[in-house]
Amino acid sequence: MPPTSQAPLTVGFDLDMTLLDTRPGIHATYLALSAETGTPIDADLVVTRLGPPLLDEIRNWFPEAEVERAAARYRELYREYAFAPTVALPGAHAAVEAVRAHGGRVAVITGKYEPNARLHLEHSGLAADTVVGDLWAETKGEALREHGASIYVGDHLGDIRGARHADAVAVAVATGPYGADELREAGADVVLADLTAFPDWLAGHLAGQSAA
């Protein structure tokens, strides 16, 4: 497990299916995009594979020449359809508060379009010191390193890759598309069922680092 540095504590969190259950809103947005464009989209399938960049998903439904335009419209529709049905996942608020209780900073590093990520956090009552969007896997790691994050919490195999890229502790929560065994096999340092276990884990981790 990578050591936590003696620098001020910064913990990075993914957004979709780590802090927030965004599936209902994403589902509704894709249905609206489908209805508006006349393009069939299996929204039930889409919400089973959240994580990779939006353009990757859009390419499954639109020809390449229409991808950028469809993605831009999706991001617009998102503001109308996605925020109201989205809820914080169990333990999300407590996890953020735990970081602050230890004098730390919270960095939300997400693949989501950054303006919409900020609005999601505002709507959900989750405050972050830093929000960086439009990132995936190793590019998340670059942002984690830039902001001095020593821990990254996510639900996706790409989040583990991001943490590894930043030499951060990879904390995985089994609230997304992967089970605990898959997350461990992918190299997560810690696997939690959900964020309700995070405050106790963080307290123990930091105590261990202080004693080392």
Coordinates of C-alpha atoms in Angstrom, one line a residue:
M1 CA 0.0 0.0 0.0
P2 CA 1.4 3.4 -0.9
P3 CA 2.4 5.4 2.2
T4 CA 0.4 8.5 3.1
S5 CA 2.7 11.5 2.9
Q6 CA 3.3 14.0 5.8
A7 CA 1.9 16.7 3.6
P8 CA -1.6 18.1 4.5
L9 CA -4.2 15.5 4.0
T10 CA -6.1 15.6 0.7
V11 CA -8.5 12.8 -0.2
G12 CA -9.8 12.5 -3.7
F13 CA -13.3 11.1 -4.4
D14 CA -14.9 9.9 -7.7
L15 CA -18.5 11.2 -8.1
D16 CA -20.7 8.7 -10.0
M17 CA -21.5 5.7 -8.0
T18 CA -19.0 6.7 -5.3
L19 CA -20.5 9.8 -3.7
L20 CA -23.7 9.9 -5.7
D21 CA -26.1 7.4 -7.3
T22 CA -26.5 9.2 -10.6
R23 CA -28.1 6.3 -12.4
P24 CA -31.7 7.6 -12.4
G25 CA -30.7 11.0 -13.7
I26 CA -28.4 9.6 -16.4
H27 CA -31.1 7.1 -17.4
A28 CA -33.6 10.0 -17.7
T29 CA -31.2 12.1 -19.7
Y30 CA -30.4 9.4 -22.2
L31 CA -34.1 8.8 -22.7
A32 CA -34.6 12.5 -23.4
L33 CA -31.7 12.5 -25.8
S34 CA -33.1 9.5 -27.6
A35 CA -36.6 11.0 -27.9
E36 CA -35.2 14.3 -29.2
T37 CA -32.8 12.8 -31.8
G38 CA -34.9 9.8 -32.8
T39 CA -31.9 7.6 -32.0
P40 CA -32.6 4.4 -30.1
I41 CA -30.5 4.3 -26.9
D42 CA -30.7 1.4 -24.3
A43 CA -30.6 3.6 -21.2
D44 CA -30.9 0.5 -19.0
L45 CA -27.7 -0.8 -20.5
V46 CA -25.9 2.5 -20.2
V47 CA -26.3 2.8 -16.5
T48 CA -24.7 -0.6 -15.9
R49 CA -21.4 0.6 -17.3
L50 CA -20.8 4.1 -15.9
G51 CA -17.2 5.3 -15.6
P52 CA -15.5 5.7 -19.0
P53 CA -15.8 9.0 -20.8
L54 CA -19.1 10.3 -22.1
L55 CA -17.9 10.3 -25.7
D56 CA -17.1 6.6 -25.5
E57 CA -20.7 5.8 -24.5
I58 CA -22.2 8.2 -27.1
R59 CA -20.2 6.4 -29.8
N60 CA -22.2 3.3 -29.1
W61 CA -25.4 5.0 -30.3
F62 CA -24.4 7.8 -32.8
P63 CA -22.2 7.8 -35.9
E64 CA -18.8 9.5 -35.4
A65 CA -19.8 12.7 -37.3
E66 CA -22.6 13.2 -34.7
V67 CA -20.8 12.3 -31.5
E68 CA -19.6 15.7 -30.4
R69 CA -23.0 17.4 -31.1
A70 CA -24.9 14.6 -29.3
A71 CA -22.5 14.8 -26.3
A72 CA -23.0 18.6 -26.1
R73 CA -26.8 18.2 -26.2
Y74 CA -26.6 15.4 -23.6
R75 CA -24.8 17.8 -21.2
E76 CA -27.4 20.4 -21.7
L77 CA -30.3 18.0 -21.1
Y78 CA -28.5 16.7 -18.1
R79 CA -29.2 19.9 -16.2
E80 CA -32.9 19.5 -16.8
Y81 CA -33.2 15.8 -16.1
A82 CA -30.4 14.5 -13.9
F83 CA -30.2 16.5 -10.6
A84 CA -33.6 15.9 -9.0
P85 CA -33.5 12.1 -9.1
T86 CA -29.9 11.8 -7.9
V87 CA -29.2 10.9 -4.3
A88 CA -26.1 10.7 -2.2
L89 CA -24.9 7.1 -1.6
P90 CA -24.9 5.7 1.9
G91 CA -22.1 7.3 3.9
A92 CA -21.2 10.0 1.4
H93 CA -21.8 13.0 3.6
A94 CA -20.1 11.3 6.6
A95 CA -17.0 10.4 4.4
V96 CA -16.6 14.0 3.4
E97 CA -17.1 15.2 6.9
A98 CA -14.5 12.6 8.2
V99 CA -11.8 14.1 5.9
R100 CA -12.6 17.6 7.2
A101 CA -12.6 16.3 10.8
H102 CA -8.9 15.3 10.3
G103 CA -8.1 18.7 8.9
G104 CA -8.1 17.5 5.3
R105 CA -9.2 18.8 2.0
V106 CA -11.7 17.1 -0.4
A107 CA -11.0 16.9 -4.1
V108 CA -13.7 15.5 -6.4
I109 CA -11.9 14.1 -9.4
T110 CA -14.5 12.8 -11.9
G111 CA -15.1 11.8 -15.5
K112 CA -18.2 14.0 -15.5
Y113 CA -18.4 17.3 -17.3
E114 CA -17.1 19.6 -14.7
P115 CA -19.8 22.3 -14.6
N116 CA -22.4 19.5 -14.2
A117 CA -20.3 17.9 -11.5
R118 CA -20.2 21.1 -9.5
L119 CA -24.0 21.5 -9.8
H120 CA -24.5 17.9 -8.7
L121 CA -22.4 18.5 -5.5
E122 CA -24.3 21.7 -4.8
H123 CA -27.7 20.0 -5.3
S124 CA -26.6 17.2 -3.0
G125 CA -25.2 19.4 -0.3
L126 CA -21.7 18.0 -0.7
A127 CA -18.9 20.6 -0.4
A128 CA -15.5 20.0 -2.1
D129 CA -12.4 22.1 -2.0
T130 CA -11.5 21.2 -5.5
V131 CA -13.5 19.8 -8.4
V132 CA -11.9 18.6 -11.6
G133 CA -13.9 16.9 -14.4
D134 CA -13.6 15.3 -17.8
L135 CA -10.9 12.9 -16.6
W136 CA -10.5 9.1 -16.8
A137 CA -8.1 6.6 -15.3
E138 CA -4.5 7.9 -15.7
T139 CA -5.6 11.4 -16.3
K140 CA -7.4 11.3 -12.9
G141 CA -4.1 10.3 -11.5
E142 CA -2.4 13.4 -12.9
A143 CA -5.0 15.6 -11.2
L144 CA -4.7 13.7 -8.0
R145 CA -0.9 14.3 -8.1
E146 CA -1.4 17.9 -9.0
H147 CA -3.7 18.5 -6.0
G148 CA -1.6 16.5 -3.6
A149 CA -4.1 13.7 -2.9
S150 CA -2.6 10.8 -1.1
I151 CA -5.9 8.7 -1.1
Y152 CA -8.4 8.2 -3.9
V153 CA -11.8 6.7 -3.4
G154 CA -13.7 5.3 -6.4
D155 CA -15.9 2.5 -7.6
H156 CA -14.4 1.7 -11.0
L157 CA -11.3 -0.2 -12.2
G158 CA -10.3 3.1 -13.9
D159 CA -10.3 4.8 -10.5
I160 CA -7.8 2.2 -9.2
R161 CA -5.6 2.9 -12.3
G162 CA -5.9 6.6 -11.5
A163 CA -4.8 6.1 -7.9
R164 CA -1.9 3.9 -8.9
H165 CA -0.8 6.6 -11.4
A166 CA -0.7 9.1 -8.6
D167 CA 1.0 6.7 -6.1
A168 CA -2.1 7.3 -3.9
V169 CA -3.8 4.7 -1.7
A170 CA -6.6 3.1 -3.9
V171 CA -9.7 2.8 -1.8
A172 CA -12.5 1.0 -3.7
V173 CA -16.2 0.9 -2.8
A174 CA -18.3 -1.9 -4.2
T175 CA -21.2 0.5 -5.0
G176 CA -20.6 0.6 -8.8
P177 CA -20.3 -2.0 -11.5
Y178 CA -17.7 -4.2 -9.9
G179 CA -17.8 -6.5 -6.9
A180 CA -15.3 -6.6 -4.1
D181 CA -13.3 -9.5 -5.5
E182 CA -13.0 -7.8 -8.9
L183 CA -11.8 -4.6 -7.2
R184 CA -9.2 -6.4 -5.2
E185 CA -8.0 -8.3 -8.2
A186 CA -7.6 -5.0 -10.1
G187 CA -5.2 -3.8 -7.4
A188 CA -7.3 -1.8 -4.9
D189 CA -5.4 -1.4 -1.6
V190 CA -8.6 -1.3 0.4
V191 CA -12.1 -2.5 -0.6
L192 CA -15.2 -1.2 1.3
A193 CA -18.8 -2.3 0.8
D194 CA -19.7 1.4 0.7
L195 CA -18.7 4.7 2.2
T196 CA -20.3 4.1 5.6
A197 CA -17.1 2.2 6.5
F198 CA -14.8 5.0 5.3
P199 CA -14.6 7.2 8.4
D200 CA -13.4 4.3 10.6
W201 CA -11.0 3.2 7.9
L202 CA -9.6 6.7 7.5
A203 CA -9.1 7.1 11.3
G204 CA -7.3 3.8 11.5
H205 CA -5.2 4.5 8.4
L206 CA -4.1 7.9 9.7
A207 CA -3.3 6.6 13.2
G208 CA -1.2 3.9 11.6
Q209 CA 0.7 6.5 9.6
S210 CA 1.3 8.6 12.7
A211 CA 2.7 5.7 14.6
A212 CA 5.0 4.6 11.7

